[in-house]
Coordinates of N, CA and C and ligand atoms in Angstrom, one line a residue:
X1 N 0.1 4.2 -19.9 CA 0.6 5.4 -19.1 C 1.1 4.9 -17.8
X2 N 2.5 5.2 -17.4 CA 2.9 5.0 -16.0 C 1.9 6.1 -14.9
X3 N 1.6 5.4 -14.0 CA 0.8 6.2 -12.7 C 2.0 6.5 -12.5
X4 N 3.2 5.7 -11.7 CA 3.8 5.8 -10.8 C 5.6 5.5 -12.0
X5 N 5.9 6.9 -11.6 CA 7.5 6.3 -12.4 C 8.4 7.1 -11.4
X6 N 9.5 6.2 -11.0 CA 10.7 6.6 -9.8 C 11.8 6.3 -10.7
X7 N 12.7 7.1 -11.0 CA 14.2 7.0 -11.3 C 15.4 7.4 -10.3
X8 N 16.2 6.8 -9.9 CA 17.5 7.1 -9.9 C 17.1 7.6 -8.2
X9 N 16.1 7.2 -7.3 CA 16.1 7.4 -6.5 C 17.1 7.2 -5.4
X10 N 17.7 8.4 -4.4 CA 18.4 8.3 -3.5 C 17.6 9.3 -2.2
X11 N 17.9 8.3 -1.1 CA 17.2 8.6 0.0 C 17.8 8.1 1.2
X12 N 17.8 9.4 2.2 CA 18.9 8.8 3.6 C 18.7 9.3 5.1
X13 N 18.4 8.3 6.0 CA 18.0 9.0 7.2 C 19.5 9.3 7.6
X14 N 19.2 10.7 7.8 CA 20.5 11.5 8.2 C 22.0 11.0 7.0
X15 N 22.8 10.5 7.9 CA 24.0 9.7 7.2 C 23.8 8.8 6.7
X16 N 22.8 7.9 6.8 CA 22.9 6.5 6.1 C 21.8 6.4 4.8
X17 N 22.5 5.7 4.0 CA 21.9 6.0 2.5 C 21.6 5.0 2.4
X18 N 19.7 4.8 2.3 CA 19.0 3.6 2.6 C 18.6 3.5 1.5
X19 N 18.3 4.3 0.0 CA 18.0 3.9 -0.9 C 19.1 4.4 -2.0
X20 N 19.8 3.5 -3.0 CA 20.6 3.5 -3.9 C 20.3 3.7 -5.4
X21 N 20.0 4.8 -5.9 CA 19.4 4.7 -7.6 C 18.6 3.9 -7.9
X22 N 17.0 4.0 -7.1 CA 16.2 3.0 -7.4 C 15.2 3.2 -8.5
X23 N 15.2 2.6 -9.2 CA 13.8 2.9 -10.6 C 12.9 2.2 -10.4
X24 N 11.1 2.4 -9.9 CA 10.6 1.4 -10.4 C 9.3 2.2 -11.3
X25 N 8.4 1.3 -11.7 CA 7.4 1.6 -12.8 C 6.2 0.9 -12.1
X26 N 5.4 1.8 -12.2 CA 4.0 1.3 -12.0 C 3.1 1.5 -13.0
X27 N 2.8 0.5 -13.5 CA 1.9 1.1 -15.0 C 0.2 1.7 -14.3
X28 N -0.6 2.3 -14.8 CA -1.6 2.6 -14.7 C -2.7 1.1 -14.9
X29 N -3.4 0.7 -13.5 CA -4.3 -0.1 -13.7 C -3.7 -1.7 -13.5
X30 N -2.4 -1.3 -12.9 CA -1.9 -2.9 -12.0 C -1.6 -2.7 -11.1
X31 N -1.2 -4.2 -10.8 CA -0.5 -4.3 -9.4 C 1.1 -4.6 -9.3
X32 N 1.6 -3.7 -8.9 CA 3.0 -3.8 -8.4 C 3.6 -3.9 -7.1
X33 N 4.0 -5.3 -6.8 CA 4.6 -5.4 -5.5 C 6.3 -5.6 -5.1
X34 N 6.3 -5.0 -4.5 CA 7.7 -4.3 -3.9 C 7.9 -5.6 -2.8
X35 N 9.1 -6.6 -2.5 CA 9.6 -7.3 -2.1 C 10.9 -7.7 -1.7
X36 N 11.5 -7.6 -0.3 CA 12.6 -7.7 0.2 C 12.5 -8.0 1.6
X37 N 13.4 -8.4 2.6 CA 13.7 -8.9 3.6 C 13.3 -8.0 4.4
X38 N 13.3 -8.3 5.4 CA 13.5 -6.5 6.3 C 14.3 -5.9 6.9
X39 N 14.2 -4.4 6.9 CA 15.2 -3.6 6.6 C 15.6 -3.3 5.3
X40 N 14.7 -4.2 3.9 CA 15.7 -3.7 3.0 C 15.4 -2.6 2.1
X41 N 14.1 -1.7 3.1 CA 14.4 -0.4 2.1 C 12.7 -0.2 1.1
X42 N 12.3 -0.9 2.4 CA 10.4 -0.9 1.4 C 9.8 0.2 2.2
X43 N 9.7 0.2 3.3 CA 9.0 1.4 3.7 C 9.8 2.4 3.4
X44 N 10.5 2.8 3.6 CA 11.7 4.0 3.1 C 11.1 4.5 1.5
X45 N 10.7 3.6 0.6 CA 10.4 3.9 -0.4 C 9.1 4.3 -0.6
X46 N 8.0 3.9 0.1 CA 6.7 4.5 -0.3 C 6.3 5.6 0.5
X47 N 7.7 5.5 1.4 CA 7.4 6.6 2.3 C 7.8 8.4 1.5
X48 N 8.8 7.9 0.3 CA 9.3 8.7 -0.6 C 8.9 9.1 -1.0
X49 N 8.2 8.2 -1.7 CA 6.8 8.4 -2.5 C 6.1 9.3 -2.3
X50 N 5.7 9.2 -1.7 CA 4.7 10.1 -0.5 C 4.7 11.4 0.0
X51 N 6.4 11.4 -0.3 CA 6.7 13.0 0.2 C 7.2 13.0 2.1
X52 N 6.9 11.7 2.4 CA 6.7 11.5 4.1 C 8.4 11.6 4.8
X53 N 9.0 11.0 3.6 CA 10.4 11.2 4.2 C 11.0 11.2 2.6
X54 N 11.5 12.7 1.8 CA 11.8 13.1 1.3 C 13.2 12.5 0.7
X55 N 13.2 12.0 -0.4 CA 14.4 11.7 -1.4 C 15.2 12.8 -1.6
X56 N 16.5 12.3 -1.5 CA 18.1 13.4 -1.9 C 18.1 13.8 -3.2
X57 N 17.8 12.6 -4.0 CA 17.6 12.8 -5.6 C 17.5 12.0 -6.2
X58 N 16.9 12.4 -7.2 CA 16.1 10.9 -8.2 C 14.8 12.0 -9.0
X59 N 13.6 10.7 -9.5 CA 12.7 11.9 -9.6 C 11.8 10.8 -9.5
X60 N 10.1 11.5 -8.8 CA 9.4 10.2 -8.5 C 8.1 11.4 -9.9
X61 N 7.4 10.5 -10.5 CA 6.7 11.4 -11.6 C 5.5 11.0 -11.0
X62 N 4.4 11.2 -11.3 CA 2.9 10.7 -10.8 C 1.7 11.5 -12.1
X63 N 1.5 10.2 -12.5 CA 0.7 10.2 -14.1 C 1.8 11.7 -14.5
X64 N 2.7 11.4 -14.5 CA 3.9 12.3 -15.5 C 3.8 13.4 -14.8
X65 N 3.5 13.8 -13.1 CA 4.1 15.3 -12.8 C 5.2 14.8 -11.8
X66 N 6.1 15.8 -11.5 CA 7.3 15.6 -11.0 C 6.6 15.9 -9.0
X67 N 7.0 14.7 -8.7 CA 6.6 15.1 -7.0 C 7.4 14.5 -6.1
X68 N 8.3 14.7 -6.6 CA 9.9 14.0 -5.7 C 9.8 15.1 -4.2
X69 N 9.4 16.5 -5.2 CA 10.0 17.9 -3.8 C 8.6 18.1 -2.7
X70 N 7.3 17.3 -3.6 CA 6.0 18.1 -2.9 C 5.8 17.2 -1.2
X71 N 5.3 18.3 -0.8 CA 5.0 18.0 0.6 C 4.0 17.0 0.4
X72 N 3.4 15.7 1.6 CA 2.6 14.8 1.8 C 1.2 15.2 1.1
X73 N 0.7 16.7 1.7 CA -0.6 16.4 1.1 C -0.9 16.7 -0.4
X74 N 0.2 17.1 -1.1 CA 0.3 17.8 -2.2 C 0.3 16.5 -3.2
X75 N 1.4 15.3 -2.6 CA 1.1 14.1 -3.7 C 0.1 14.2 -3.5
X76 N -0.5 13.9 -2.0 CA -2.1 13.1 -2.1 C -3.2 13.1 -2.7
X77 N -3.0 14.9 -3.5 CA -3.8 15.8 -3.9 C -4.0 14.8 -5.4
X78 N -2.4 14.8 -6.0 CA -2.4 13.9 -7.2 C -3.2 12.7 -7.4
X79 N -3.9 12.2 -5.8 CA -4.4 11.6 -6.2 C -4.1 10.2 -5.6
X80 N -3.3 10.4 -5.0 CA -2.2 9.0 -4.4 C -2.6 8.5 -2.6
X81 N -3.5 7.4 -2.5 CA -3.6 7.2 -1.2 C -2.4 6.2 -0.4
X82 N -2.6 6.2 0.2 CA -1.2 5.8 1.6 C -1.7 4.8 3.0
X83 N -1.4 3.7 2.4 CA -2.2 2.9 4.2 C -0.8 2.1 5.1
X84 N -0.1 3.1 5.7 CA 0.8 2.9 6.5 C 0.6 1.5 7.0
X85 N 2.5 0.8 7.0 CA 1.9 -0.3 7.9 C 1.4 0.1 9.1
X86 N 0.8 -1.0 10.4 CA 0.3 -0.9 11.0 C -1.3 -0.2 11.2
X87 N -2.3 -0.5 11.8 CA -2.9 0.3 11.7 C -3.8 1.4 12.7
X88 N -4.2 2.6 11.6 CA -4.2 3.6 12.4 C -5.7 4.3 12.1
X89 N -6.6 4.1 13.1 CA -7.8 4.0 12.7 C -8.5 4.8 14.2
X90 N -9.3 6.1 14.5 CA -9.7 6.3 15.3 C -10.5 5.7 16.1
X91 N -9.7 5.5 17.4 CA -9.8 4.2 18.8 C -11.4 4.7 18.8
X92 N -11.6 6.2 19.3 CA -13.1 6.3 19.9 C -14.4 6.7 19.1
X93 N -14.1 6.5 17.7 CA -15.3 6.5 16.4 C -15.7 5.2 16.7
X94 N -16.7 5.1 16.2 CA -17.7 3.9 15.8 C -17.0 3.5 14.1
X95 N -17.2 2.4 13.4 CA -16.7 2.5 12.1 C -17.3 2.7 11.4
X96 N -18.8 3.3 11.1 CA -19.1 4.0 10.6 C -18.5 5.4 10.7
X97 N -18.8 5.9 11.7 CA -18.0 7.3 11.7 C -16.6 7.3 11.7
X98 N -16.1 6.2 11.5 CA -14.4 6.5 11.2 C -14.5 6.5 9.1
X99 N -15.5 5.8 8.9 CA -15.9 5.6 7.3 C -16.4 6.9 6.5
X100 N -17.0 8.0 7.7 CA -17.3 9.3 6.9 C -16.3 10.0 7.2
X101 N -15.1 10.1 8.0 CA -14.3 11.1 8.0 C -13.4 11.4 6.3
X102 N -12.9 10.4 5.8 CA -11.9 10.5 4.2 C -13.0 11.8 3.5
X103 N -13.2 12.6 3.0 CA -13.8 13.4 2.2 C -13.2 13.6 0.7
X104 N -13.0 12.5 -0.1 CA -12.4 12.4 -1.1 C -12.9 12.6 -2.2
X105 N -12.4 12.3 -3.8 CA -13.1 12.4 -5.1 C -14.3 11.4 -4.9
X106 N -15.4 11.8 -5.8 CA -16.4 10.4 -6.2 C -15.8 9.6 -7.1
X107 N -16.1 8.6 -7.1 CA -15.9 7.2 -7.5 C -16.4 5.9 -7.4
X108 N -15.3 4.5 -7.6 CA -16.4 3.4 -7.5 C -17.0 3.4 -6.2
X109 N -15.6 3.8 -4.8 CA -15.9 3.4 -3.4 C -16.8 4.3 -2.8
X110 N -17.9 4.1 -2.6 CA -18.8 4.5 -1.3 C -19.0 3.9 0.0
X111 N -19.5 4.4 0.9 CA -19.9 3.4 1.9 C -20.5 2.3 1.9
X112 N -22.0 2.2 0.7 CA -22.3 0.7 0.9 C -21.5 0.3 0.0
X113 N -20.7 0.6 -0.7 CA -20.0 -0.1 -2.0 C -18.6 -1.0 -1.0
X114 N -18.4 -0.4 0.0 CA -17.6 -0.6 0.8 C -18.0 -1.8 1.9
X115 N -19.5 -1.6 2.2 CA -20.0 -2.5 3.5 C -20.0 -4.0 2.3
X116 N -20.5 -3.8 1.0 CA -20.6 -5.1 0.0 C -19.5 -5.6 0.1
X117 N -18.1 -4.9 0.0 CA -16.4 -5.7 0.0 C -16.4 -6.4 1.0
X118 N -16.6 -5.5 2.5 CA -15.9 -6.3 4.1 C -17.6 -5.8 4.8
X119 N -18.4 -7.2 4.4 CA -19.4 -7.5 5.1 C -19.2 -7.2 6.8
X120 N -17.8 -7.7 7.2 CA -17.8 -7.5 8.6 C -17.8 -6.2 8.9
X121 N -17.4 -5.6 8.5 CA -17.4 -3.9 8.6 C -18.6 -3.6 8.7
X122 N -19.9 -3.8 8.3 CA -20.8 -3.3 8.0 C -21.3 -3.7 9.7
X123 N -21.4 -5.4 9.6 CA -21.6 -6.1 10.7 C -21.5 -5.4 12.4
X124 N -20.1 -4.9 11.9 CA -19.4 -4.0 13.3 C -19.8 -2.5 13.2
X125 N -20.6 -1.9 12.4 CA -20.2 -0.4 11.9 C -20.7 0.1 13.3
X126 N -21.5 0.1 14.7 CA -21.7 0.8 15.5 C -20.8 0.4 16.7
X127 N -19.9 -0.3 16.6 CA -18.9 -0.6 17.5 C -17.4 0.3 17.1
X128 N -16.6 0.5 18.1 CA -16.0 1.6 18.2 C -14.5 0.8 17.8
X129 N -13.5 1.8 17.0 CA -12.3 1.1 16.3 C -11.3 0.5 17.5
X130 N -11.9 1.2 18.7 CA -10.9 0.3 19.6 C -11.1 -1.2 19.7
X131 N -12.5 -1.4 19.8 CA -12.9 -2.8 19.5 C -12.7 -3.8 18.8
X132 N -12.1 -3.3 17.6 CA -12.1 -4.0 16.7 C -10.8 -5.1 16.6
X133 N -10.8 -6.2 16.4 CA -9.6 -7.2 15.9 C -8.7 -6.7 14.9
X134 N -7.6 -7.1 14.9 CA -6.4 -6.7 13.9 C -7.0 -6.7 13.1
X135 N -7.5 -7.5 12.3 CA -7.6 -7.3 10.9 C -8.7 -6.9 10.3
X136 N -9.8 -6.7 11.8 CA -10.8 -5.7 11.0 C -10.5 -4.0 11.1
X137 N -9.2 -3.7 12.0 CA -9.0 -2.8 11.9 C -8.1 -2.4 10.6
X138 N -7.5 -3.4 10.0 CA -6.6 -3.1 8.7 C -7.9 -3.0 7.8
X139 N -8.5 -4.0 7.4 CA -9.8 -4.1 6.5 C -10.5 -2.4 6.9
X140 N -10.5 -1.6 8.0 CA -11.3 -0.1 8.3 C -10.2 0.8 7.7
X141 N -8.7 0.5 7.9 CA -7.9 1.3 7.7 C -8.1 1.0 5.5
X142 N -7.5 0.5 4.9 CA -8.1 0.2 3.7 C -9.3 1.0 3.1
X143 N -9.9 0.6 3.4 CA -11.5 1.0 3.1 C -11.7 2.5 3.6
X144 N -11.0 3.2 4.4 CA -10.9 4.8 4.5 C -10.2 5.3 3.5
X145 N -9.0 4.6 3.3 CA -8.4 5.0 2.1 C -8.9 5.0 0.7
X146 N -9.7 3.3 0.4 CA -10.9 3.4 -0.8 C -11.5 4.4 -0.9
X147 N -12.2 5.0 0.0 CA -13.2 6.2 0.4 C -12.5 7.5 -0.4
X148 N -11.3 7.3 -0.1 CA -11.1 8.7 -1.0 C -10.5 8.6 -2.7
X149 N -11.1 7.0 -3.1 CA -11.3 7.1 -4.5 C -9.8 7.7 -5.0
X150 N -8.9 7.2 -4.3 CA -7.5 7.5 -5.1 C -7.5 6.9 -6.5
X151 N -6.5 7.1 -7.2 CA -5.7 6.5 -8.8 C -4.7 5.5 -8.2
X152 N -4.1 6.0 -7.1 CA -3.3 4.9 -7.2 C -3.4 4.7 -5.5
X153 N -3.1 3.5 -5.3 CA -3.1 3.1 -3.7 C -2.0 2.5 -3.3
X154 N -1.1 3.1 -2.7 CA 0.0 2.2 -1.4 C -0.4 1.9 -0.2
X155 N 0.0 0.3 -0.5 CA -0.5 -0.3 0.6 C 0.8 -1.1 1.4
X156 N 1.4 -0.5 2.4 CA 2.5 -1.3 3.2 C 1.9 -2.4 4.1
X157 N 2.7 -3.5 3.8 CA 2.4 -4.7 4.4 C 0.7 -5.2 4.8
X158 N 0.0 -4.9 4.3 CA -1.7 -4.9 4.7 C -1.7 -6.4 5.5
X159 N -0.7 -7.8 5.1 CA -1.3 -8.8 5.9 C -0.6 -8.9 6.8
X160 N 0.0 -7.7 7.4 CA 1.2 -8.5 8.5 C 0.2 -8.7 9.9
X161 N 0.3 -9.8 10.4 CA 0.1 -9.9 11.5 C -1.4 -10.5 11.6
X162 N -2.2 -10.7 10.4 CA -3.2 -11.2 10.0 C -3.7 -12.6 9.9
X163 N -4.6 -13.5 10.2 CA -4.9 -14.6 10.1 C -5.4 -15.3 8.5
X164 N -4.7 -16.0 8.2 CA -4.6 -16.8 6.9 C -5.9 -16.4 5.9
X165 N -7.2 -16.5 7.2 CA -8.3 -16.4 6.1 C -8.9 -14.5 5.9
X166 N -8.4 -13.8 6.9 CA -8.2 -12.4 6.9 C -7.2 -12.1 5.5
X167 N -6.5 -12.4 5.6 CA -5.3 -12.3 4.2 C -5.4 -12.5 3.2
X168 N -6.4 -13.6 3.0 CA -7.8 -13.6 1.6 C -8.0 -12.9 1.2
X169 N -8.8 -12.5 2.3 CA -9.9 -10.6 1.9 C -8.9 -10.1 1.5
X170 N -7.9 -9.8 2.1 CA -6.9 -8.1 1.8 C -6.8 -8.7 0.7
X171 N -6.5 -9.6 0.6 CA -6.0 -9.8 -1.5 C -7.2 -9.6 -2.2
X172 N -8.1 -10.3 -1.7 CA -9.1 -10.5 -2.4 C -9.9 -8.9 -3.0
X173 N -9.6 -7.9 -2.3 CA -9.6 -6.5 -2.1 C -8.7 -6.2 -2.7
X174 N -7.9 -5.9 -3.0 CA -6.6 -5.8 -4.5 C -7.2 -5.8 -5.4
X175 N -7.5 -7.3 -6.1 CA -8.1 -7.4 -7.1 C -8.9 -7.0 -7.3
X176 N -10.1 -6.8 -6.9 CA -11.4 -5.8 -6.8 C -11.0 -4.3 -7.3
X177 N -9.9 -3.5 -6.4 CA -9.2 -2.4 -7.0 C -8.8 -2.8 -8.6
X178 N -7.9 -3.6 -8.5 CA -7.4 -3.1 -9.9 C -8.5 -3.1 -10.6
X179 N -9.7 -4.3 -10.4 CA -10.7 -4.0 -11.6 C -11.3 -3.0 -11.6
X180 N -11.6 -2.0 -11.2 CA -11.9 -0.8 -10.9 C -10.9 0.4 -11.5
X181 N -10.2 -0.6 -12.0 CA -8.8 0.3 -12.7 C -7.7 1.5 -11.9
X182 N -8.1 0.8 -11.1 CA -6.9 1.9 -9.4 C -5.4 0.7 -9.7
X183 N -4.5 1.6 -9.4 CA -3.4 1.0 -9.5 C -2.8 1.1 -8.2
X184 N -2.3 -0.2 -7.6 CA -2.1 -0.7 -7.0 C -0.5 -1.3 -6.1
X185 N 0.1 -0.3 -5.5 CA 1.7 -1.0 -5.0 C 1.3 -1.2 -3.6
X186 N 2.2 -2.5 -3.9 CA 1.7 -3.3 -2.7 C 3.1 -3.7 -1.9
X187 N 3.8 -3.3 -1.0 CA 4.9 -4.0 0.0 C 4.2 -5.2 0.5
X188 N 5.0 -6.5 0.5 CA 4.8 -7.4 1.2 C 5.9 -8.7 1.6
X189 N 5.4 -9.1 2.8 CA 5.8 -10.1 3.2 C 5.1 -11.3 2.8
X190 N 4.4 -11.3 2.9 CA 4.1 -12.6 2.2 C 4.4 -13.0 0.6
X191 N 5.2 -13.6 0.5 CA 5.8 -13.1 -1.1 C 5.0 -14.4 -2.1
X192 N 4.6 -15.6 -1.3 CA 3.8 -16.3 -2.3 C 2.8 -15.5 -3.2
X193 N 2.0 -15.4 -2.0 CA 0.3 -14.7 -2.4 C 0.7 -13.2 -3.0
X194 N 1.2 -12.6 -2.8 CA 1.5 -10.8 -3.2 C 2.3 -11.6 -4.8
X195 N 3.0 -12.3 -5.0 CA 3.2 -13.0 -6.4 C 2.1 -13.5 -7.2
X196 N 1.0 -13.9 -6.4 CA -0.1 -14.4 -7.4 C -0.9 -13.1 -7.4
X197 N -0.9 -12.4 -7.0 CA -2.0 -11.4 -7.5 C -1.5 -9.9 -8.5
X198 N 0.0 -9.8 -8.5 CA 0.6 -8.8 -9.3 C 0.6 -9.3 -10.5
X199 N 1.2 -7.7 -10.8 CA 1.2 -7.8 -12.6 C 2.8 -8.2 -12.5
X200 N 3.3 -7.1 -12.1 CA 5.1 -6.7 -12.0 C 5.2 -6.7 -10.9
X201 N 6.8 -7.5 -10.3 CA 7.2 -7.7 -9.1 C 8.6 -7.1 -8.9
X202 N 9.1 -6.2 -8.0 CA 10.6 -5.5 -7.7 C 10.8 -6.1 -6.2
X203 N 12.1 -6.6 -6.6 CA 12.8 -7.1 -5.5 C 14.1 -6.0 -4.7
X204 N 14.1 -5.5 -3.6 CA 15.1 -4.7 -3.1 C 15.7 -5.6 -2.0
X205 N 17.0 -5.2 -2.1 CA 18.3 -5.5 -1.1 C 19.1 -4.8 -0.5
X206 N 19.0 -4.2 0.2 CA 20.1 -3.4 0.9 C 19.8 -1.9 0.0
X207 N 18.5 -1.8 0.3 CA 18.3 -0.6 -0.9 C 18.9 -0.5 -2.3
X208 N 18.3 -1.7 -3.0 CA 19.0 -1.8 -4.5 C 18.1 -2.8 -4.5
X209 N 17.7 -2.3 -6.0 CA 16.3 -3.2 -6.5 C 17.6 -3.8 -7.2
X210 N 17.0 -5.3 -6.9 CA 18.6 -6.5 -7.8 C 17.5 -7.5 -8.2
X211 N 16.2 -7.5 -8.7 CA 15.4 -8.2 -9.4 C 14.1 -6.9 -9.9
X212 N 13.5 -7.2 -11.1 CA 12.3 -6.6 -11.5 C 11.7 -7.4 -12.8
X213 N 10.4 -7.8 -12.9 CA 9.9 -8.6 -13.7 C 8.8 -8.6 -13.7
X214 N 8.2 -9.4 -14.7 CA 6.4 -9.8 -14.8 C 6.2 -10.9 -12.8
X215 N 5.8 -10.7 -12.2 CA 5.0 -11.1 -10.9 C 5.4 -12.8 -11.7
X216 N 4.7 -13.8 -12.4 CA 4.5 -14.7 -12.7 C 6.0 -15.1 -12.9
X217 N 6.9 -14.4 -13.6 CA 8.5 -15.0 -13.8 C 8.8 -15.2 -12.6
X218 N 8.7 -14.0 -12.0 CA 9.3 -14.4 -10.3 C 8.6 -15.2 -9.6
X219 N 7.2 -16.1 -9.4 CA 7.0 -16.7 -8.6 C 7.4 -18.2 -9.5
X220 N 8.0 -18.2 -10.3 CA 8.6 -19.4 -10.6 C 9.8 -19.5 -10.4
X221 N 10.5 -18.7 -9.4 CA 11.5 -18.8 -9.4 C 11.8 -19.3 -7.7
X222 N 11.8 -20.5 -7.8 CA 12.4 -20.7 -6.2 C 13.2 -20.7 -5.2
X223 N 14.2 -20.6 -6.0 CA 15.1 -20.1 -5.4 C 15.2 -18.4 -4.9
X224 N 14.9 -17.5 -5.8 CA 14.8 -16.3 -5.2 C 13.6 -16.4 -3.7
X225 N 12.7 -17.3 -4.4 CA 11.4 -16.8 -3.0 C 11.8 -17.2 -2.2
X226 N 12.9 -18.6 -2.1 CA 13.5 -19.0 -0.9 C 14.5 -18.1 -0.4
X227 N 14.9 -17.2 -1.0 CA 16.2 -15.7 -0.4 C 15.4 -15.0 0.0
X228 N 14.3 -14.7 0.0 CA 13.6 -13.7 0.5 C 12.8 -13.9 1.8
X229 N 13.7 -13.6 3.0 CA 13.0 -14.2 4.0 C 11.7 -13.5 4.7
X230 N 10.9 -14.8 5.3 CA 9.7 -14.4 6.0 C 8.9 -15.0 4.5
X231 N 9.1 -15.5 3.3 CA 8.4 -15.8 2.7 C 7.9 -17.2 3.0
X232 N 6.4 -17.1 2.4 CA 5.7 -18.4 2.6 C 5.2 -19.5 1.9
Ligands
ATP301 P1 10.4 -3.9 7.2 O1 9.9 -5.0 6.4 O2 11.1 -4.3 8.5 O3 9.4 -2.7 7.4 P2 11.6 -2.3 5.1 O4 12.1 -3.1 3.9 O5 10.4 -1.6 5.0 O6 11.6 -3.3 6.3 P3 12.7 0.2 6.0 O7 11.8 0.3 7.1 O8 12.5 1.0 4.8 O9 12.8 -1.3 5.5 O10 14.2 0.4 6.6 C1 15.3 0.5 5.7 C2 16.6 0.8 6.5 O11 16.4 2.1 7.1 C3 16.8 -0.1 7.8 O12 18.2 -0.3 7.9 C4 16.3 0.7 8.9 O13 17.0 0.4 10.1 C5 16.6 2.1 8.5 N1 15.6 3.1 9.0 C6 14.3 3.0 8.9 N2 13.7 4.1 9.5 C7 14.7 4.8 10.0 C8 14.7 6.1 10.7 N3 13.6 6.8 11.0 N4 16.0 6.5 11.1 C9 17.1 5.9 10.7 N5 17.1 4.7 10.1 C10 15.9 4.2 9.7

């Protein structure tokens, strides 16, 4: 079963047409990562997704319903969680109390199921989100999203700006999802590591996917990882 199926997608801030008849597939229970330079049209797309900034036309399906036209909360309803780049995590909660606000489906993710993934979290839970270091505030932002036990999770750029061994975890937290059978699209800049942990990998350029394959074909391909800059 596709979670996630986009055809023929076109999408444009104001006059400029940032995404070109884009198809991609996300099967139920992988990881699919979305890969291009920047600017070339990755946030624009999960943002589509999402309903956040609405497609001209195309059609985005979700486990086979059509939600190209639905407003933000209405995907979300489908079931579809969203962890914007950058992160955005309430400054004056403690992280525990930023961890009970999601009120979502039950599932695998609870709170201690959650303090077991990012020990540090747990470590920090009475200290307040402003306190927190980048990447334990990405690791809070993540884990709110887990909390609501989505089907499928978009995750924009989760390691930007993160330290090598922080960027572990976030992957290392991927995989943990998928085994849990959550499907998984992932934008990234780091195109080594976001290649070793996918199933299927889409490449966009100038808003036009001009590669799509098994994750493993493409990370043998050196030459492409070398076109794709910021890769490591
Ligand atoms: P990055 O890795 O830098 O986030 P990206 O691949 O996610 O890049 P997008 O952010 O989707 O790329 O941007 C695609 C194109 O759309 C760029 O040319 C960008 O300048 C343009 N764009 C993005 N947001 C807007 C906006 N709100 N209004 C107008 N143009 C925008």
């Amino acid at each position: 079963m596709n979670a996630i199926e986009v055809s023929g997608l076109n999408t444009f801030y104001g006059k400029s047409h940032i995404l070109h008849d884009v198809s991609l597939v996300a099967e139920e229970g992988s990881v699919t990562t979305l890969l291009g330079r920047n600017g070339a049209g990755k946030t624009t797309m999960m943002r589509s997704i999402m309903g956040l900034t609405p497609s001209r036309s195309g059609s985005i399906k979700v486990f086979g319903t059509e939600a190209a036209k639905l407003a933000p909360y209405r995907v979300a309803r489908l079931r579809v969680g969203y962890v914007p780049e950058g992160r955005r995590v309430f400054p004056n909660l403690t992280v525990e109390d930023n961890l009970k606000v999601p009120q979502g489906h039950a599932g695998p993710f609870d709170i201690p199921r959650i303090y077991q993934l990012f020990p540090r979290l747990e470590e920090r839970r009475l200290n307040r989100g402003r306190q927190l270091s980048g990447g334990e505030q990405e690791m809070l932002s993540i884990a709110r999203a887990l909390l609501l036990n989505p089907k499928v999770l978009i995750l924009d750029e989760p390691s930007q700006g993160l330290a090598p061994l922080i960027v572990k975890d976030v992957f290392r937290i991927v995989t943990s999802m998928r085994r849990e059978g959550m499907t998984v699209l992932l934008v990234e800049q780091n195109v080594r590591m976001a290649l070793e942990i996918a199933d299927t990998a889409y490449v966009l350029d100038h808003g036009v996917v001009v590669h799509h394959g098994p994750a493993a074909a493409l990370a043998g391909d050196e030459g492409l990882i070398q076109s794709l800059a910021g890769a490591s």
